[in-house]
């Protein structure tokens, strides 16, 4: 029986889709059967970030409405064994699906996959309710900025109201140079304010933009610090105890080398 | 060298500390679901009750939700009111 994990944040643009793509790919690289669901109906993007936009025939709404079978809508990622995408519909809106249907869909997918990752839309309306309906666990993404942390707190409250009481936190786009100057809240500040456990920290990394330009998740790049952070997060989801990567700026080059070494050793 | 910089950054109040303080207050209100109107209602009622016993400076009155530190690094929400008293009324005193 697989596990359904929703990736959510409240605020838009903090990295939900990128995180979903990268954690999912990393889990598949670890040999897991993974399906990514884009729950952002009307504003689909996970397909583009994954570089699978040209392969969409059917989508989530088609499955729910019975236009096609579930298997027909799943896009197999040929680059990564065991990785699949269920894309969102682009020409419909959030009300095309209801929480009950999402729950049923998740239950069905759990029979065939180890991990079902749901990319939640921004906001707290219908799309959010749909995305969390079938989830067993939740990952809350925030960037270290006031508006994002505030929305994360609100989301944590709403998740709890749905019985998702122990969401885990991913702090995204951390900039150590700014933290050092005292111009960015650090990891401890953020955990202290939100009061939930940390799953991982992803440093701000321009490689992420390069990888989304190409439609190739950053986790496949050994030299990407963010990619390494996502690989570690995937391992923690699988229950491994992996320490946080050192993000100190001066050691950055060394860390990259170390990261390279470590990832080579793992493969 | 590092201490030297630290000294300076402390002087002009690190922006992350400002962010943290602001967030803490915002979240108290968000979590308690308290609107400014709600606080105004409490304020009005407190004035009504206290005015029976003393004359207060309504303009100088300040009432807010905040958080106070409890033991073991725990925090809890607190309603903090600062009410300047102009004069005690006869009724509140011992004869």
Coordinates of C-alpha atoms in Angstrom, one line a residue:
Chain A
X1 CA 0.0 0.0 0.0
X2 CA 1.5 3.3 -1.1
X3 CA 1.5 6.7 0.7
X4 CA -0.1 9.9 -0.5
X5 CA 1.9 13.0 0.2
X6 CA 0.5 16.5 -0.6
X7 CA 2.9 19.3 -1.2
X8 CA 1.4 22.6 -0.2
X9 CA 2.2 26.2 0.8
X10 CA -0.7 28.5 0.7
X11 CA 1.3 31.2 -1.0
X12 CA 2.0 30.9 -4.7
X13 CA 5.5 30.9 -6.2
X14 CA 7.4 29.4 -3.3
X15 CA 8.4 26.2 -5.1
X16 CA 5.6 23.6 -4.7
X17 CA 5.8 22.4 -8.3
X18 CA 9.6 22.3 -8.4
X19 CA 9.7 20.5 -5.1
X20 CA 7.1 17.9 -6.3
X21 CA 9.1 17.3 -9.5
X22 CA 12.4 16.9 -7.7
X23 CA 11.3 14.8 -4.7
X24 CA 9.3 12.6 -7.1
X25 CA 12.3 12.1 -9.4
X26 CA 14.6 11.5 -6.5
X27 CA 12.2 8.8 -5.1
X28 CA 12.1 7.1 -8.5
X29 CA 15.9 7.2 -8.7
X30 CA 15.8 5.4 -5.3
X31 CA 13.9 2.6 -7.0
X32 CA 10.4 3.5 -5.9
X33 CA 7.2 3.5 -7.9
X34 CA 6.1 7.1 -8.0
X35 CA 3.2 9.0 -9.4
X36 CA 3.0 12.8 -9.5
X37 CA -0.4 14.4 -9.6
X38 CA -0.8 17.9 -10.7
X39 CA -3.8 19.2 -8.8
X40 CA -3.6 22.7 -10.1
X41 CA -6.5 22.4 -12.5
X42 CA -6.6 25.3 -14.9
X43 CA -3.0 26.4 -14.3
X44 CA -1.1 23.2 -14.9
X45 CA 2.7 23.4 -14.7
X46 CA 4.1 20.2 -13.3
X47 CA 4.2 18.8 -16.9
X48 CA 6.3 21.7 -18.1
X49 CA 8.8 21.5 -15.2
X50 CA 9.1 17.7 -15.8
X51 CA 9.5 18.3 -19.5
X52 CA 6.5 16.0 -20.3
X53 CA 4.2 18.7 -21.8
X54 CA 4.2 17.1 -25.3
X55 CA 3.0 13.8 -24.1
X56 CA -0.3 14.7 -22.5
X57 CA -3.3 13.0 -24.0
X58 CA -5.7 12.6 -21.1
X59 CA -5.8 14.4 -17.7
X60 CA -7.0 14.3 -14.1
X61 CA -10.5 15.6 -15.0
X62 CA -10.8 13.0 -17.8
X63 CA -10.1 10.2 -15.3
X64 CA -12.5 11.6 -12.7
X65 CA -15.2 12.0 -15.3
X66 CA -14.6 8.5 -16.7
X67 CA -13.6 9.8 -20.2
X68 CA -10.6 7.4 -20.0
X69 CA -9.2 4.8 -17.7
X70 CA -6.7 5.9 -15.1
X71 CA -3.9 3.9 -16.7
X72 CA -4.4 5.8 -20.0
X73 CA -3.9 9.2 -18.4
X74 CA -0.7 8.3 -16.6
X75 CA 2.3 9.5 -18.5
X76 CA 5.4 7.3 -18.0
X77 CA 8.6 9.3 -17.7
X78 CA 10.9 7.4 -20.0
X79 CA 14.0 8.9 -18.4
X80 CA 13.3 7.6 -14.9
X81 CA 12.1 4.1 -14.2
X82 CA 9.0 3.9 -12.1
X83 CA 8.1 7.6 -12.5
X84 CA 4.6 8.7 -13.8
X85 CA 2.7 11.9 -14.1
X86 CA -1.0 12.5 -13.9
X87 CA -1.4 16.0 -15.5
X88 CA -4.0 18.5 -14.5
X89 CA -6.6 19.7 -17.0
X90 CA -5.8 23.1 -18.5
X91 CA -9.2 24.2 -19.8
X92 CA -11.3 23.4 -16.8
X93 CA -11.4 24.9 -13.3
X94 CA -11.0 23.6 -9.7
X95 CA -14.7 22.8 -9.4
X96 CA -14.4 20.1 -12.1
X97 CA -13.3 17.7 -9.3
X98 CA -14.5 17.2 -5.7
X99 CA -12.7 16.0 -2.6
X100 CA -14.5 12.6 -2.7
X101 CA -13.3 11.9 -6.2
X102 CA -9.8 12.8 -5.3
X103 CA -9.9 10.5 -2.3
X104 CA -11.1 7.6 -4.5
X105 CA -8.4 8.4 -7.1
X106 CA -5.7 8.3 -4.3
X107 CA -7.0 5.0 -3.0
X108 CA -6.8 3.5 -6.4
X109 CA -3.3 4.8 -7.0
X110 CA -2.1 3.5 -3.6
X111 CA -2.6 0.0 -4.8
X112 CA 0.0 0.4 -7.6
X113 CA 2.5 2.9 -6.3
X114 CA 4.8 3.4 -3.4
X115 CA 4.5 7.2 -3.3
X116 CA 1.7 9.4 -4.7
X117 CA 2.9 13.1 -4.6
X118 CA 0.2 15.7 -5.1
X119 CA 1.2 19.2 -6.3
X120 CA -1.3 21.4 -4.5
X121 CA -2.5 24.7 -6.1
X122 CA -1.9 28.0 -4.2
X123 CA -4.7 29.3 -2.1
X124 CA -7.0 27.8 0.4
X125 CA -10.1 27.3 -1.7
X126 CA -11.6 24.3 -3.6
X127 CA -8.3 23.4 -5.3
X128 CA -6.6 23.1 -1.9
X129 CA -9.4 21.1 -0.4
X130 CA -9.3 18.7 -3.4
X131 CA -5.5 18.3 -3.2
X132 CA -5.4 17.4 0.5
X133 CA -8.5 15.2 0.5
X134 CA -6.8 11.9 -0.1
X135 CA -3.5 12.7 1.5
X136 CA -1.9 10.7 4.3
X137 CA 0.9 13.2 5.0
X138 CA 1.6 16.8 4.1
X139 CA 4.7 18.7 3.3
X140 CA 4.5 22.5 3.8
X141 CA 6.9 24.6 1.7
X142 CA 7.9 28.1 2.7
X143 CA 10.5 30.6 1.8
X144 CA 12.1 32.6 4.6
X145 CA 9.9 35.7 4.0
X146 CA 7.2 37.1 6.2
X147 CA 4.3 36.6 3.7
X148 CA 5.2 33.1 2.9
X149 CA 5.7 32.0 6.6
X150 CA 2.4 33.6 7.5
X151 CA 0.5 31.7 4.8
X152 CA 2.3 28.5 5.8
X153 CA 1.0 28.9 9.3
X154 CA -2.5 29.3 8.0
X155 CA -2.1 26.2 5.9
X156 CA -0.8 24.2 8.9
X157 CA -4.0 25.1 10.7
X158 CA -6.2 24.1 7.8
X159 CA -4.3 20.8 7.4
X160 CA -4.8 20.1 11.1
X161 CA -8.5 20.7 10.7
X162 CA -8.5 17.9 8.1
X163 CA -6.7 15.5 10.4
X164 CA -3.2 16.1 8.8
X165 CA -1.7 16.9 12.2
X166 CA 2.0 16.4 11.7
X167 CA 3.0 18.2 8.4
X168 CA 6.7 18.5 7.8
X169 CA 8.4 21.7 6.7
X170 CA 10.7 22.4 3.8
X171 CA 12.4 25.8 3.9
X172 CA 13.1 26.7 0.3
X173 CA 15.4 29.2 -1.3
X174 CA 17.5 29.9 1.7
X175 CA 20.3 32.3 1.1
X176 CA 23.2 31.8 3.5
X177 CA 24.8 35.1 2.5
X178 CA 21.6 37.0 3.6
X179 CA 21.2 34.9 6.8
X180 CA 24.8 35.7 7.8
X181 CA 24.1 39.4 7.4
X182 CA 21.0 39.1 9.5
X183 CA 18.8 40.0 6.6
X184 CA 17.0 36.6 6.2
X185 CA 15.3 34.5 8.8
X186 CA 17.3 31.3 9.4
X187 CA 16.0 27.8 9.7
X188 CA 15.7 27.9 13.5
X189 CA 13.7 31.2 13.3
X190 CA 11.3 29.6 10.8
X191 CA 10.8 26.4 12.8
X192 CA 10.4 28.3 16.0
X193 CA 7.6 30.4 14.5
X194 CA 5.7 27.6 12.7
X195 CA 6.3 24.9 15.3
X196 CA 6.4 21.9 13.0
X197 CA 9.3 19.5 12.3
X198 CA 11.8 20.1 9.6
X199 CA 12.0 17.8 6.6
X200 CA 14.7 19.7 4.7
X201 CA 16.3 22.9 3.6
X202 CA 16.8 23.8 0.0
X203 CA 19.3 26.6 -0.8
X204 CA 18.6 29.2 -3.4
X205 CA 20.2 27.8 -6.5
X206 CA 20.1 29.2 -10.0
X207 CA 20.5 25.7 -11.3
X208 CA 16.8 25.3 -10.5
X209 CA 15.9 27.8 -13.2
X210 CA 18.2 26.2 -15.6
X211 CA 16.7 22.8 -15.0
X212 CA 13.2 24.1 -15.4
X213 CA 14.2 25.8 -18.7
X214 CA 15.3 22.4 -19.9
X215 CA 12.5 20.4 -18.3
X216 CA 14.9 18.2 -16.4
X217 CA 14.6 18.0 -12.6
X218 CA 17.7 19.3 -10.7
X219 CA 18.1 16.1 -8.7
X220 CA 19.8 14.5 -11.7
X221 CA 22.6 17.1 -11.5
X222 CA 25.2 16.1 -9.0
X223 CA 26.6 19.6 -8.9
X224 CA 23.4 21.3 -8.0
X225 CA 23.2 22.0 -4.3
X226 CA 19.4 22.3 -4.4
X227 CA 19.3 19.0 -6.2
X228 CA 21.3 17.4 -3.5
X229 CA 19.0 18.9 -0.9
X230 CA 16.0 17.3 -2.7
X231 CA 17.8 14.0 -2.9
X232 CA 18.3 14.1 0.9
X233 CA 14.6 15.0 1.4
X234 CA 13.6 12.0 -0.6
X235 CA 15.7 9.8 1.5
X236 CA 14.2 11.2 4.7
X237 CA 10.7 10.6 3.3
X238 CA 11.8 6.9 2.9
X239 CA 12.8 6.9 6.6
X240 CA 16.5 7.4 6.3
X241 CA 18.3 9.6 8.7
X242 CA 20.3 12.1 6.6
X243 CA 21.9 15.2 8.1
X244 CA 21.3 18.6 6.6
X245 CA 23.8 19.7 4.0
X246 CA 26.2 22.4 5.1
X247 CA 25.1 25.6 3.4
X248 CA 27.9 27.9 4.6
X249 CA 28.9 30.1 1.8
X250 CA 32.7 29.9 2.2
X251 CA 32.7 26.1 2.1
X252 CA 30.4 26.0 -0.9
X253 CA 32.9 24.7 -3.4
X254 CA 34.1 22.0 -1.0
X255 CA 30.5 21.1 -0.2
X256 CA 29.8 20.7 -3.9
X257 CA 32.7 18.3 -4.2
X258 CA 31.6 16.5 -1.1
X259 CA 28.1 16.3 -2.5
X260 CA 29.4 14.9 -5.8
X261 CA 31.5 12.3 -3.9
X262 CA 28.5 11.3 -1.8
X263 CA 26.1 10.9 -4.6
X264 CA 28.6 8.9 -6.6
X265 CA 29.1 6.6 -3.7
X266 CA 25.4 6.0 -3.4
X267 CA 24.8 5.1 -7.0
Chain B
X1 CA 36.7 41.2 12.4
X2 CA 33.5 39.2 12.7
X3 CA 32.6 40.8 16.1
X4 CA 33.2 44.2 14.6
X5 CA 30.5 43.5 12.0
X6 CA 28.2 41.9 14.5
X7 CA 28.5 45.1 16.6
X8 CA 27.4 47.2 13.7
X9 CA 24.6 45.0 12.5
X10 CA 23.2 45.0 16.0
X11 CA 23.2 48.7 16.0
X12 CA 20.8 49.1 13.1
X13 CA 18.5 46.3 14.1
X14 CA 18.7 43.2 11.8
X15 CA 15.9 43.1 9.4
X16 CA 15.4 39.3 10.1
X17 CA 14.6 40.2 13.8
X18 CA 12.1 42.8 12.7
X19 CA 10.6 40.1 10.4
X20 CA 10.4 37.6 13.2
X21 CA 8.8 40.0 15.7
X22 CA 6.2 41.2 13.1
X23 CA 5.4 37.6 12.2
X24 CA 4.9 36.6 15.8
X25 CA 2.3 39.3 16.3
X26 CA 0.6 38.6 13.0
X27 CA 0.3 34.9 13.8
X28 CA -1.2 35.6 17.2
X29 CA -4.0 37.5 15.5
X30 CA -4.3 35.0 12.6
X31 CA -4.4 32.0 15.0
X32 CA -6.8 33.6 17.4
X33 CA -8.9 34.8 14.4
X34 CA -9.1 38.2 16.1
X35 CA -10.1 41.2 14.1
X36 CA -9.5 44.8 15.0
X37 CA -13.2 45.2 15.4
X38 CA -13.3 42.4 17.9
X39 CA -10.6 44.2 19.9
X40 CA -12.5 47.4 19.7
X41 CA -15.5 45.6 21.2
X42 CA -13.5 44.3 24.1
X43 CA -12.0 47.8 24.6
X44 CA -15.4 49.4 24.7
X45 CA -16.6 46.9 27.3
X46 CA -13.5 47.3 29.5
X47 CA -13.9 51.1 29.4
X48 CA -17.5 50.7 30.4
X49 CA -16.7 48.6 33.5
X50 CA -13.6 50.4 34.6
X51 CA -15.3 53.8 34.3
X52 CA -17.6 52.8 37.1
X53 CA -14.6 52.9 39.4
X54 CA -12.1 55.4 37.9
X55 CA -11.7 58.1 35.4
X56 CA -9.5 56.9 32.6
X57 CA -7.7 58.4 29.7
X58 CA -9.5 56.8 26.8
X59 CA -7.3 58.3 24.1
X60 CA -4.2 57.0 25.8
X61 CA -5.6 53.5 26.3
X62 CA -3.9 50.7 24.4
X63 CA -5.1 47.2 24.2
X64 CA -3.6 44.4 22.2
X65 CA -3.0 40.7 21.9
X66 CA 0.5 39.7 22.6
X67 CA 2.4 36.7 23.7
X68 CA 4.2 36.1 27.0
X69 CA 6.9 33.7 27.8
X70 CA 6.0 31.0 30.2
X71 CA 8.5 28.5 31.7
X72 CA 10.3 26.0 29.5
X73 CA 10.4 28.4 26.5
X74 CA 6.7 28.0 26.1
X75 CA 4.7 31.0 24.9
X76 CA 1.0 31.7 25.4
X77 CA -1.2 34.4 24.1
X78 CA -2.1 37.3 26.4
X79 CA -4.4 40.2 26.3
X80 CA -2.4 43.2 27.4
X81 CA -4.1 46.4 28.3
X82 CA -2.4 49.7 29.2
X83 CA -5.0 52.0 30.8
X84 CA -3.9 55.4 32.1
X85 CA -5.9 56.5 35.1
X86 CA -6.8 60.1 35.5
X87 CA -8.6 59.9 38.8
X88 CA -10.1 57.4 41.1
X89 CA -13.8 57.7 41.7
X90 CA -15.2 57.9 45.2
X91 CA -17.1 54.6 44.8
X92 CA -13.9 52.6 44.5
X93 CA -12.2 53.8 47.7
X94 CA -12.5 52.6 51.3
X95 CA -14.4 55.0 53.4

